[in-house]
mmCIF file of C-alpha atoms and ligand atoms in Angstrom:
data_model
loop_
_atom_site.group_PDB
_atom_site.id
_atom_site.type_symbol
_atom_site.label_atom_id
_atom_site.label_comp_id
_atom_site.label_asym_id
_atom_site.label_seq_id
_atom_site.Cartn_x
_atom_site.Cartn_y
_atom_site.Cartn_z
ATOM 1 C CA UNK V 1 0.000 0.000 0.000
ATOM 2 C CA UNK V 2 2.721 2.433 -0.905
ATOM 3 C CA UNK V 3 0.858 4.470 -3.472
ATOM 4 C CA UNK V 4 2.337 7.670 -4.796
ATOM 5 C CA UNK V 5 0.737 11.098 -4.990
ATOM 6 C CA UNK V 6 -0.802 11.900 -8.383
ATOM 7 C CA UNK V 7 -0.721 15.361 -9.921
ATOM 8 C CA UNK V 8 -3.748 16.082 -12.116
ATOM 9 C CA UNK V 9 -6.206 18.766 -13.200
ATOM 10 C CA UNK V 10 -9.123 19.812 -11.010
ATOM 11 C CA UNK V 11 -11.610 22.690 -10.914
ATOM 12 C CA UNK V 12 -10.882 24.400 -7.602
ATOM 13 C CA UNK V 13 -13.402 26.609 -5.783
ATOM 14 C CA UNK V 14 -11.071 29.056 -4.031
ATOM 15 C CA UNK V 15 -13.833 31.034 -2.360
ATOM 16 C CA UNK V 16 -17.599 31.608 -2.259
ATOM 17 C CA UNK V 17 -19.224 32.983 -5.404
ATOM 18 C CA UNK V 18 -15.943 32.932 -7.313
ATOM 19 C CA UNK V 19 -15.590 31.144 -10.655
ATOM 20 C CA UNK V 20 -13.881 27.751 -10.452
ATOM 21 C CA UNK V 21 -10.219 27.746 -11.522
ATOM 22 C CA UNK V 22 -8.571 24.812 -13.312
ATOM 23 C CA UNK V 23 -5.446 23.978 -11.327
ATOM 24 C CA UNK V 24 -2.819 21.270 -10.988
ATOM 25 C CA UNK V 25 -3.658 19.509 -7.725
ATOM 26 C CA UNK V 26 -1.799 16.787 -5.863
ATOM 27 C CA UNK V 27 -3.969 13.834 -4.819
ATOM 28 C CA UNK V 28 -2.449 11.761 -2.003
ATOM 29 C CA UNK V 29 -2.760 7.960 -2.105
ATOM 30 C CA UNK V 30 -5.773 6.400 -0.359
ATOM 31 C CA UNK V 31 -5.374 5.592 3.338
ATOM 32 C CA UNK V 32 -6.942 2.577 5.078
ATOM 33 C CA UNK V 33 -10.570 2.091 4.063
ATOM 34 C CA UNK V 34 -10.266 4.541 1.146
ATOM 35 C CA UNK V 35 -10.139 4.304 -2.627
ATOM 36 C CA UNK V 36 -8.549 6.577 -5.224
ATOM 37 C CA UNK V 37 -10.670 6.918 -8.347
ATOM 38 C CA UNK V 38 -9.834 8.162 -11.842
ATOM 39 C CA UNK V 39 -12.943 10.201 -12.628
ATOM 40 C CA UNK V 40 -13.940 9.600 -16.267
ATOM 41 C CA UNK V 41 -16.939 11.924 -16.482
ATOM 42 C CA UNK V 42 -18.830 14.310 -14.241
ATOM 43 C CA UNK V 43 -21.870 16.551 -14.403
ATOM 44 C CA UNK V 44 -23.094 19.518 -12.366
ATOM 45 C CA UNK V 45 -26.036 19.522 -9.925
ATOM 46 C CA UNK V 46 -27.875 22.493 -8.405
ATOM 47 C CA UNK V 47 -26.348 21.646 -5.017
ATOM 48 C CA UNK V 48 -22.830 22.332 -6.368
ATOM 49 C CA UNK V 49 -24.050 25.831 -7.273
ATOM 50 C CA UNK V 50 -25.700 26.203 -3.854
ATOM 51 C CA UNK V 51 -22.482 25.358 -2.029
ATOM 52 C CA UNK V 52 -20.405 27.531 -4.382
ATOM 53 C CA UNK V 53 -22.722 30.466 -3.671
ATOM 54 C CA UNK V 54 -21.542 30.548 -0.066
ATOM 55 C CA UNK V 55 -25.062 30.000 1.327
ATOM 56 C CA UNK V 56 -24.400 26.404 2.411
ATOM 57 C CA UNK V 57 -23.314 26.485 6.075
ATOM 58 C CA UNK V 58 -21.281 23.332 5.378
ATOM 59 C CA UNK V 59 -19.477 24.974 2.463
ATOM 60 C CA UNK V 60 -15.746 25.151 3.219
ATOM 61 C CA UNK V 61 -13.197 26.743 0.908
ATOM 62 C CA UNK V 62 -10.972 26.165 -0.914
ATOM 63 C CA UNK V 63 -12.591 22.929 -2.061
ATOM 64 C CA UNK V 64 -13.163 20.686 -5.056
ATOM 65 C CA UNK V 65 -16.901 20.452 -5.738
ATOM 66 C CA UNK V 66 -18.774 17.811 -7.750
ATOM 67 C CA UNK V 67 -20.922 14.886 -6.635
ATOM 68 C CA UNK V 68 -22.354 13.483 -9.875
ATOM 69 C CA UNK V 69 -19.637 11.427 -11.540
ATOM 70 C CA UNK V 70 -18.286 8.027 -12.510
ATOM 71 C CA UNK V 71 -14.837 6.545 -12.787
ATOM 72 C CA UNK V 72 -12.394 3.684 -12.426
ATOM 73 C CA UNK V 73 -10.661 2.628 -9.216
ATOM 74 C CA UNK V 74 -6.946 3.479 -9.551
ATOM 75 C CA UNK V 75 -5.746 2.139 -6.188
ATOM 76 C CA UNK V 76 -7.116 1.112 -2.821
ATOM 77 C CA UNK V 77 -5.943 1.599 0.758
ATOM 78 C CA UNK V 78 -5.300 -1.025 3.404
ATOM 79 C CA UNK V 79 -8.203 -3.255 4.303
ATOM 80 C CA UNK V 80 -10.332 -2.412 1.257
ATOM 81 C CA UNK V 81 -12.063 -5.570 0.047
ATOM 82 C CA UNK V 82 -15.204 -4.564 -1.839
ATOM 83 C CA UNK V 83 -13.437 -2.948 -4.822
ATOM 84 C CA UNK V 84 -10.082 -3.330 -6.576
ATOM 85 C CA UNK V 85 -8.085 -1.327 -9.133
ATOM 86 C CA UNK V 86 -9.849 -1.375 -12.492
ATOM 87 C CA UNK V 87 -13.377 -1.632 -11.079
ATOM 88 C CA UNK V 88 -15.888 0.845 -12.501
ATOM 89 C CA UNK V 89 -17.587 2.862 -9.780
ATOM 90 C CA UNK V 90 -19.986 5.691 -9.025
ATOM 91 C CA UNK V 91 -18.991 7.802 -5.993
ATOM 92 C CA UNK V 92 -21.789 8.149 -3.417
ATOM 93 C CA UNK V 93 -22.413 11.263 -1.346
ATOM 94 C CA UNK V 94 -24.788 9.110 0.705
ATOM 95 C CA UNK V 95 -22.588 6.165 1.732
ATOM 96 C CA UNK V 96 -23.801 2.737 2.796
ATOM 97 C CA UNK V 97 -21.722 1.159 5.585
ATOM 98 C CA UNK V 98 -24.318 -1.538 6.362
ATOM 99 C CA UNK V 99 -23.407 -1.454 10.054
ATOM 100 C CA UNK V 100 -24.467 1.898 11.572
ATOM 101 C CA UNK V 101 -27.803 2.363 13.352
ATOM 102 C CA UNK V 102 -29.227 4.119 10.283
ATOM 103 C CA UNK V 103 -28.132 1.438 7.811
ATOM 104 C CA UNK V 104 -29.449 -1.333 10.058
ATOM 105 C CA UNK V 105 -32.787 0.388 10.719
ATOM 106 C CA UNK V 106 -34.271 -0.670 7.400
ATOM 107 C CA UNK V 107 -36.028 2.715 7.471
ATOM 108 C CA UNK V 108 -33.593 5.114 5.834
ATOM 109 C CA UNK V 109 -30.725 5.439 3.376
ATOM 110 C CA UNK V 110 -29.029 8.164 5.450
ATOM 111 C CA UNK V 111 -25.898 6.277 6.573
ATOM 112 C CA UNK V 112 -24.236 8.412 9.247
ATOM 113 C CA UNK V 113 -20.945 6.517 9.549
ATOM 114 C CA UNK V 114 -18.810 9.348 8.098
ATOM 115 C CA UNK V 115 -21.384 12.175 8.006
ATOM 116 C CA UNK V 116 -19.580 14.545 10.408
ATOM 117 C CA UNK V 117 -16.181 14.548 8.665
ATOM 118 C CA UNK V 118 -17.864 14.580 5.229
ATOM 119 C CA UNK V 119 -19.731 17.740 6.242
ATOM 120 C CA UNK V 120 -16.401 19.328 7.219
ATOM 121 C CA UNK V 121 -14.841 18.579 3.823
ATOM 122 C CA UNK V 122 -12.528 15.940 5.272
ATOM 123 C CA UNK V 123 -11.855 12.232 4.953
ATOM 124 C CA UNK V 124 -12.976 10.011 7.873
ATOM 125 C CA UNK V 125 -9.562 10.395 9.611
ATOM 126 C CA UNK V 126 -10.065 14.163 9.704
ATOM 127 C CA UNK V 127 -7.554 15.084 6.991
ATOM 128 C CA UNK V 128 -7.666 15.963 3.281
ATOM 129 C CA UNK V 129 -6.060 14.153 0.333
ATOM 130 C CA UNK V 130 -5.908 17.283 -1.874
ATOM 131 C CA UNK V 131 -3.262 19.985 -1.998
ATOM 132 C CA UNK V 132 -2.688 22.790 -4.488
ATOM 133 C CA UNK V 133 0.170 25.293 -4.442
ATOM 134 C CA UNK V 134 1.147 23.915 -1.048
ATOM 135 C CA UNK V 135 -2.304 24.648 0.390
ATOM 136 C CA UNK V 136 -4.812 22.101 1.721
ATOM 137 C CA UNK V 137 -7.932 21.833 -0.441
ATOM 138 C CA UNK V 138 -11.120 20.483 1.146
ATOM 139 C CA UNK V 139 -13.206 17.595 -0.154
ATOM 140 C CA UNK V 140 -16.927 18.075 -0.940
ATOM 141 C CA UNK V 141 -19.816 15.726 -0.136
ATOM 142 C CA UNK V 142 -17.285 12.916 0.159
ATOM 143 C CA UNK V 143 -16.949 12.805 -3.637
ATOM 144 C CA UNK V 144 -15.170 15.846 -5.238
ATOM 145 C CA UNK V 145 -15.769 14.685 -8.792
ATOM 146 C CA UNK V 146 -14.480 17.906 -10.412
ATOM 147 C CA UNK V 147 -10.989 16.373 -10.224
ATOM 148 C CA UNK V 148 -9.339 13.891 -12.618
ATOM 149 C CA UNK V 149 -8.482 11.844 -9.514
ATOM 150 C CA UNK V 150 -10.358 11.839 -6.213
ATOM 151 C CA UNK V 151 -10.279 9.855 -2.979
ATOM 152 C CA UNK V 152 -13.428 8.542 -1.285
ATOM 153 C CA UNK V 153 -14.254 6.162 1.541
ATOM 154 C CA UNK V 154 -14.737 2.535 0.478
ATOM 155 C CA UNK V 155 -18.325 2.748 1.780
ATOM 156 C CA UNK V 156 -18.888 5.678 -0.606
ATOM 157 C CA UNK V 157 -18.572 3.801 -3.892
ATOM 158 C CA UNK V 158 -21.010 1.679 -5.849
ATOM 159 C CA UNK V 159 -19.319 -0.924 -8.043
ATOM 160 C CA UNK V 160 -21.089 -1.118 -11.385
ATOM 161 C CA UNK V 161 -21.151 -3.135 -14.617
ATOM 162 C CA UNK V 162 -17.841 -2.373 -16.424
ATOM 163 C CA UNK V 163 -19.645 -2.414 -19.777
ATOM 164 C CA UNK V 164 -21.831 0.586 -18.928
ATOM 165 C CA UNK V 165 -20.719 3.884 -20.510
ATOM 166 C CA UNK V 166 -19.279 6.043 -17.725
ATOM 167 C CA UNK V 167 -19.998 9.250 -19.667
ATOM 168 C CA UNK V 168 -23.718 8.434 -19.346
ATOM 169 C CA UNK V 169 -24.103 6.625 -16.028
ATOM 170 C CA UNK V 170 -22.212 9.444 -14.263
ATOM 171 C CA UNK V 171 -25.662 11.055 -13.980
ATOM 172 C CA UNK V 172 -26.652 8.261 -11.596
ATOM 173 C CA UNK V 173 -24.496 9.974 -8.946
ATOM 174 C CA UNK V 174 -27.330 12.285 -7.896
ATOM 175 C CA UNK V 175 -30.197 13.667 -9.969
ATOM 176 C CA UNK V 176 -31.695 10.612 -11.635
ATOM 177 C CA UNK V 177 -31.910 8.303 -8.578
ATOM 178 C CA UNK V 178 -32.987 11.277 -6.435
ATOM 179 C CA UNK V 179 -36.152 11.897 -8.452
ATOM 180 C CA UNK V 180 -36.855 8.280 -9.406
ATOM 181 C CA UNK V 181 -36.271 6.995 -5.863
ATOM 182 C CA UNK V 182 -38.506 9.715 -4.387
ATOM 183 C CA UNK V 183 -41.340 8.068 -6.346
ATOM 184 C CA UNK V 184 -40.469 4.398 -5.841
ATOM 185 C CA UNK V 185 -38.808 4.396 -2.383
ATOM 186 C CA UNK V 186 -40.199 7.424 -0.528
ATOM 187 C CA UNK V 187 -43.754 7.813 -1.852
ATOM 188 C CA UNK V 188 -44.210 4.263 -3.140
ATOM 189 C CA UNK V 189 -46.599 5.537 -5.817
ATOM 190 C CA UNK V 190 -49.097 2.883 -6.833
ATOM 191 C CA UNK V 191 -50.536 2.127 -10.302
ATOM 192 C CA UNK V 192 -53.291 4.519 -11.346
ATOM 193 C CA UNK V 193 -52.291 7.288 -8.901
ATOM 194 C CA UNK V 194 -52.440 10.964 -9.874
ATOM 195 C CA UNK V 195 -49.040 12.634 -9.495
ATOM 196 C CA UNK V 196 -48.008 16.306 -9.704
ATOM 197 C CA UNK V 197 -44.408 17.434 -10.232
ATOM 198 C CA UNK V 198 -43.409 21.024 -9.366
ATOM 199 C CA UNK V 199 -40.372 21.963 -11.461
ATOM 200 C CA UNK V 200 -39.206 20.096 -14.547
ATOM 201 C CA UNK V 201 -35.416 20.254 -14.311
ATOM 202 C CA UNK V 202 -33.352 17.082 -13.998
ATOM 203 C CA UNK V 203 -35.000 16.067 -10.706
ATOM 204 C CA UNK V 204 -38.540 16.745 -11.940
ATOM 205 C CA UNK V 205 -37.913 14.796 -15.147
ATOM 206 C CA UNK V 206 -36.636 11.891 -13.027
ATOM 207 C CA UNK V 207 -39.786 12.046 -10.928
ATOM 208 C CA UNK V 208 -41.817 11.878 -14.164
ATOM 209 C CA UNK V 209 -39.780 8.895 -15.363
ATOM 210 C CA UNK V 210 -40.260 7.191 -11.985
ATOM 211 C CA UNK V 211 -43.985 7.913 -11.964
ATOM 212 C CA UNK V 212 -44.364 6.409 -15.433
ATOM 213 C CA UNK V 213 -42.390 3.353 -14.296
ATOM 214 C CA UNK V 214 -44.744 3.077 -11.284
ATOM 215 C CA UNK V 215 -47.685 3.192 -13.759
ATOM 216 C CA UNK V 216 -49.191 6.400 -12.382
ATOM 217 C CA UNK V 217 -52.489 7.272 -14.091
ATOM 218 C CA UNK V 218 -51.950 11.003 -14.542
ATOM 219 C CA UNK V 219 -48.587 12.771 -14.358
ATOM 220 C CA UNK V 220 -48.996 16.546 -14.154
ATOM 221 C CA UNK V 221 -45.878 18.563 -15.057
ATOM 222 C CA UNK V 222 -45.868 22.064 -13.534
ATOM 223 C CA UNK V 223 -43.355 24.734 -14.581
ATOM 224 C CA UNK V 224 -43.319 28.464 -15.367
ATOM 225 C CA UNK V 225 -40.952 27.763 -18.270
ATOM 226 C CA UNK V 226 -43.132 26.016 -20.887
ATOM 227 C CA UNK V 227 -40.063 24.954 -22.897
ATOM 228 C CA UNK V 228 -39.569 22.331 -20.146
ATOM 229 C CA UNK V 229 -42.782 20.596 -21.209
ATOM 230 C CA UNK V 230 -41.193 19.141 -24.355
ATOM 231 C CA UNK V 231 -38.878 16.837 -22.389
ATOM 232 C CA UNK V 232 -41.487 16.334 -19.656
ATOM 233 C CA UNK V 233 -43.805 14.845 -22.290
ATOM 234 C CA UNK V 234 -41.039 12.629 -23.653
ATOM 235 C CA UNK V 235 -40.471 11.279 -20.137
ATOM 236 C CA UNK V 236 -44.161 10.429 -19.657
ATOM 237 C CA UNK V 237 -45.984 13.497 -18.334
ATOM 238 C CA UNK V 238 -49.646 13.451 -19.411
ATOM 239 C CA UNK V 239 -50.746 16.953 -18.321
ATOM 240 C CA UNK V 240 -48.976 20.317 -18.368
ATOM 241 C CA UNK V 241 -49.737 23.307 -16.177
ATOM 242 C CA UNK V 242 -48.051 26.712 -16.307
ATOM 243 C CA UNK V 243 -48.877 28.695 -13.127
ATOM 244 C CA UNK V 244 -48.386 31.934 -15.113
ATOM 245 C CA UNK V 245 -51.562 31.038 -17.054
ATOM 246 C CA UNK V 246 -53.543 31.484 -13.794
ATOM 247 C CA UNK V 247 -52.550 34.914 -12.471
ATOM 248 C CA UNK V 248 -55.647 35.178 -10.245
ATOM 249 C CA UNK V 249 -55.529 31.774 -8.574
ATOM 250 C CA UNK V 250 -52.909 30.060 -6.402
ATOM 251 C CA UNK V 251 -51.521 27.045 -8.271
ATOM 252 C CA UNK V 252 -52.612 24.648 -5.494
ATOM 253 C CA UNK V 253 -56.218 25.811 -6.024
ATOM 254 C CA UNK V 254 -55.894 25.277 -9.782
ATOM 255 C CA UNK V 255 -54.803 21.674 -9.200
ATOM 256 C CA UNK V 256 -57.481 20.976 -6.568
ATOM 257 C CA UNK V 257 -60.194 22.420 -8.855
ATOM 258 C CA UNK V 258 -59.040 20.692 -12.051
ATOM 259 C CA UNK V 259 -58.067 17.298 -10.641
ATOM 260 C CA UNK V 260 -61.029 16.088 -8.608
ATOM 261 C CA UNK V 261 -59.995 17.506 -5.228
ATOM 262 C CA UNK V 262 -56.234 17.211 -5.644
ATOM 263 C CA UNK V 263 -53.477 14.724 -6.347
ATOM 264 C CA UNK V 264 -52.511 11.494 -4.599
ATOM 265 C CA UNK V 265 -48.829 12.429 -4.630
ATOM 266 C CA UNK V 266 -46.939 15.649 -5.287
ATOM 267 C CA UNK V 267 -43.198 16.129 -5.645
ATOM 268 C CA UNK V 268 -41.378 19.410 -5.127
ATOM 269 C CA UNK V 269 -38.279 19.755 -7.324
ATOM 270 C CA UNK V 270 -38.240 23.523 -7.622
ATOM 271 C CA UNK V 271 -34.639 24.139 -6.633
ATOM 272 C CA UNK V 272 -35.448 25.148 -3.069
ATOM 273 C CA UNK V 273 -38.443 27.510 -3.293
ATOM 274 C CA UNK V 274 -40.361 27.238 0.005
ATOM 275 C CA UNK V 275 -43.522 28.847 -1.441
ATOM 276 C CA UNK V 276 -43.624 26.074 -4.038
ATOM 277 C CA UNK V 277 -43.123 23.497 -1.283
ATOM 278 C CA UNK V 278 -46.283 24.874 0.355
ATOM 279 C CA UNK V 279 -48.229 24.782 -2.906
ATOM 280 C CA UNK V 280 -47.102 21.188 -3.476
ATOM 281 C CA UNK V 281 -48.458 20.139 -0.077
ATOM 282 C CA UNK V 282 -51.719 22.030 -0.473
ATOM 283 C CA UNK V 283 -52.536 20.594 -3.918
ATOM 284 C CA UNK V 284 -52.731 17.140 -2.340
ATOM 285 C CA UNK V 285 -56.072 15.391 -1.950
ATOM 286 C CA UNK V 286 -57.762 15.713 1.429
ATOM 287 C CA UNK V 287 -57.549 12.577 3.552
ATOM 288 C CA UNK V 288 -54.521 10.913 1.927
ATOM 289 C CA UNK V 289 -52.442 13.061 -0.465
ATOM 290 C CA UNK V 290 -48.695 12.934 0.189
ATOM 291 C CA UNK V 291 -46.171 15.594 -0.749
ATOM 292 C CA UNK V 292 -42.448 14.880 -1.000
ATOM 293 C CA UNK V 293 -39.884 17.689 -0.655
ATOM 294 C CA UNK V 294 -36.810 16.892 -2.737
ATOM 295 C CA UNK V 295 -34.923 20.119 -3.348
ATOM 296 C CA UNK V 296 -32.491 21.868 -1.005
ATOM 297 C CA UNK V 297 -33.585 25.289 0.291
ATOM 298 C CA UNK V 298 -31.179 27.960 1.499
ATOM 299 C CA UNK V 299 -30.071 27.601 5.107
ATOM 300 C CA UNK V 300 -32.416 29.548 7.370
ATOM 301 C CA UNK V 301 -35.470 29.157 5.102
ATOM 302 C CA UNK V 302 -38.629 27.768 6.694
ATOM 303 C CA UNK V 303 -41.740 26.085 5.315
ATOM 304 C CA UNK V 304 -45.230 26.841 6.489
ATOM 305 C CA UNK V 305 -48.816 25.766 6.017
ATOM 306 C CA UNK V 306 -51.947 25.639 8.172
ATOM 307 C CA UNK V 307 -51.806 22.601 10.500
ATOM 308 C CA UNK V 308 -55.357 21.961 9.261
ATOM 309 C CA UNK V 309 -53.754 20.702 6.041
ATOM 310 C CA UNK V 310 -52.125 17.835 7.968
ATOM 311 C CA UNK V 311 -55.005 17.312 10.414
ATOM 312 C CA UNK V 312 -57.177 16.643 7.399
ATOM 313 C CA UNK V 313 -54.925 13.880 6.196
ATOM 314 C CA UNK V 314 -52.305 15.347 3.907
ATOM 315 C CA UNK V 315 -48.772 14.062 4.598
ATOM 316 C CA UNK V 316 -45.548 16.068 4.285
ATOM 317 C CA UNK V 317 -42.345 14.084 3.671
ATOM 318 C CA UNK V 318 -38.811 14.688 2.453
ATOM 319 C CA UNK V 319 -36.140 12.576 0.845
ATOM 320 C CA UNK V 320 -32.400 12.692 0.161
ATOM 321 C CA UNK V 321 -30.863 10.768 -2.758
ATOM 322 C CA UNK V 322 -34.329 9.332 -3.363
ATOM 323 C CA UNK V 323 -34.055 7.068 -0.339
ATOM 324 C CA UNK V 324 -31.545 5.068 -2.401
ATOM 325 C CA UNK V 325 -29.004 2.854 -0.627
ATOM 326 C CA UNK V 326 -26.228 3.440 -3.106
ATOM 327 C CA UNK V 327 -23.994 0.378 -2.983
ATOM 328 C CA UNK V 328 -27.014 -1.909 -3.174
ATOM 329 C CA UNK V 329 -29.284 -0.021 -5.570
ATOM 330 C CA UNK V 330 -27.084 2.065 -7.914
ATOM 331 C CA UNK V 331 -25.699 -1.029 -9.727
ATOM 332 C CA UNK V 332 -29.348 -1.920 -10.422
ATOM 333 C CA UNK V 333 -30.025 1.540 -11.875
ATOM 334 C CA UNK V 334 -27.017 1.009 -14.170
ATOM 335 C CA UNK V 335 -28.445 -2.345 -15.283
ATOM 336 C CA UNK V 336 -31.851 -0.781 -15.921
ATOM 337 C CA UNK V 337 -30.108 1.717 -18.214
ATOM 338 C CA UNK V 338 -28.127 -0.909 -20.122
ATOM 339 C CA UNK V 339 -31.315 -2.989 -20.552
ATOM 340 C CA UNK V 340 -33.046 0.067 -22.042
ATOM 341 C CA UNK V 341 -35.472 0.451 -19.137
ATOM 342 C CA UNK V 342 -34.127 3.787 -17.831
ATOM 343 C CA UNK V 343 -33.579 6.978 -19.815
ATOM 344 C CA UNK V 344 -30.291 8.789 -19.171
ATOM 345 C CA UNK V 345 -29.154 10.105 -22.584
ATOM 346 C CA UNK V 346 -32.173 12.426 -22.782
ATOM 347 C CA UNK V 347 -30.952 14.388 -19.731
ATOM 348 C CA UNK V 348 -27.675 15.261 -21.446
ATOM 349 C CA UNK V 349 -28.286 18.564 -23.213
ATOM 350 C CA UNK V 350 -24.653 19.717 -23.372
ATOM 351 C CA UNK V 351 -21.117 18.366 -23.569
ATOM 352 C CA UNK V 352 -18.316 20.579 -22.355
ATOM 353 C CA UNK V 353 -14.652 20.540 -21.450
ATOM 354 C CA UNK V 354 -13.437 20.885 -17.858
ATOM 355 C CA UNK V 355 -12.114 24.327 -18.840
ATOM 356 C CA UNK V 356 -15.719 25.341 -19.645
ATOM 357 C CA UNK V 357 -17.200 24.230 -16.321
ATOM 358 C CA UNK V 358 -18.183 27.757 -15.258
ATOM 359 C CA UNK V 359 -20.250 28.030 -18.454
ATOM 360 C CA UNK V 360 -22.056 24.838 -17.363
ATOM 361 C CA UNK V 361 -23.051 26.457 -14.045
ATOM 362 C CA UNK V 362 -24.272 29.519 -15.946
ATOM 363 C CA UNK V 363 -26.390 27.540 -18.440
ATOM 364 C CA UNK V 364 -28.004 25.514 -15.654
ATOM 365 C CA UNK V 365 -28.748 28.662 -13.647
ATOM 366 C CA UNK V 366 -30.467 30.148 -16.707
ATOM 367 C CA UNK V 367 -32.572 27.010 -17.135
ATOM 368 C CA UNK V 368 -30.988 26.343 -20.540
ATOM 369 C CA UNK V 369 -29.297 23.087 -19.626
ATOM 370 C CA UNK V 370 -30.649 19.965 -17.922
ATOM 371 C CA UNK V 371 -27.306 18.237 -17.487
ATOM 372 C CA UNK V 372 -23.905 18.867 -19.115
ATOM 373 C CA UNK V 373 -21.467 15.960 -19.308
ATOM 374 C CA UNK V 374 -17.828 16.882 -18.744
ATOM 375 C CA UNK V 375 -15.296 14.234 -19.781
ATOM 376 C CA UNK V 376 -12.339 14.491 -17.416
HETATM 377 N N1 AHE F 401 -25.427 21.193 3.595
HETATM 378 C C1 AHE F 401 -26.704 21.667 3.161
HETATM 379 C C2 AHE F 401 -27.699 20.561 2.954
HETATM 380 C C3 AHE F 401 -27.454 19.910 1.667
HETATM 381 C C4 AHE F 401 -28.399 18.757 1.425
HETATM 382 O O1 AHE F 401 -29.532 18.784 1.863
HETATM 383 N N2 AHE F 401 -27.911 17.767 0.725
HETATM 384 C C5 AHE F 401 -28.712 16.647 0.328
HETATM 385 C C6 AHE F 401 -28.231 16.201 -0.985
HETATM 386 S S1 AHE F 401 -28.467 17.391 -2.222
HETATM 387 C C7 AHE F 401 -28.013 16.589 -3.623
HETATM 388 O O2 AHE F 401 -27.980 17.434 -4.644
HETATM 389 C C8 AHE F 401 -28.504 15.461 1.258
HETATM 390 O O3 AHE F 401 -28.331 14.348 0.874
HETATM 391 N N3 AHE F 401 -28.603 15.702 2.504
HETATM 392 C C9 AHE F 401 -28.414 14.695 3.494
HETATM 393 C C10 AHE F 401 -27.248 15.028 4.322
HETATM 394 O O4 AHE F 401 -26.919 14.260 5.243
HETATM 395 O O5 AHE F 401 -26.635 16.064 4.041
HETATM 396 C C11 AHE F 401 -27.287 22.689 4.102
HETATM 397 O O6 AHE F 401 -28.106 23.481 3.624
HETATM 398 O O7 AHE F 401 -26.931 22.684 5.291
HETATM 399 ZN ZN1 ZN F 402 -27.046 16.722 -6.411
HETATM 400 ZN ZN1 ZN F 403 -24.235 3.222 7.738
#
């Protein structure tokens, strides 16, 4: 286990709200229980932009962002048994240790084994594997996929079919399982159900794909940008509602009035808008409708509704990474894709070089890009 440091390119976030800078970084070899991964492709998720903005209380700088990627194990540290050099993997920001209270509960995917150090931008031993210009660079979400090489915990990688194209399945690192799993794991939508989706970005489209897979009866796509409805339809949405077409009526009232008292399930994938979270809850059917919050709101934001909404049977839930236990379930998502049962290619609206990564953030912010793929 005498690996050598590797010097490679990475997009470094030197400080909040500053553009990323492509730098030569030194990546130390993996320590015990860690793996070093050659990242083959990465994409950008809204949460990377949130943390870069400086509004994430867990955001530490300088750091290497990125949590939606795929790669090949380059080397492993002492005691690592579940993967070996050459294995194809997807890094997991939600690990799966299979031995903590959370993993053993059977009730959640939120493994807490390394959560505290991960939130501090450090490896489980409390140190970093990245340096640049002699300075320590922090990790991000336990993944840091905006680097040609990264180091993660062994429990933070899903080993996948080596025949799957890494420049496609990299999207299984966050957005696609997050939306799909919210439907199948968190809500457990049943055949024939009426489903509403607030926001048709990558997460909303994944919800639509999941709802179609679950054989929902009606899938209502809601967005103020009607250009999003083209893809929403392709993914299986049956109805399309633009709140701007109803200036005199709250959108929840529009849905309750037009869909027989409201929906069985609603999903909020608005990018963190707490007003939309409220509308998503309140468009649910009295007595049983369930609303699932998926997106990350700014720290300090609060949600509100009248308690009467819950007293009369609506249910408010939330989900992270779609309730997906990554090491167990992500290989299955990869197999669904290779069998042709899961759309991924349709999410990829742009290809760009690592040097153009700031342009990727800009296009996503403007709503012009669902997902860019960046070959590393
Ligand atoms: N640090 C942020 C919270 C960020 C957050 O909620 N992250 C989600 C994943 S977002 C994926 O794009 C998550 O999995 N949370 C579970 C966890 O343990 O962090 C803040 O605002 O404080
Ligand atoms: Zn994400
Ligand atoms: Zn665990």
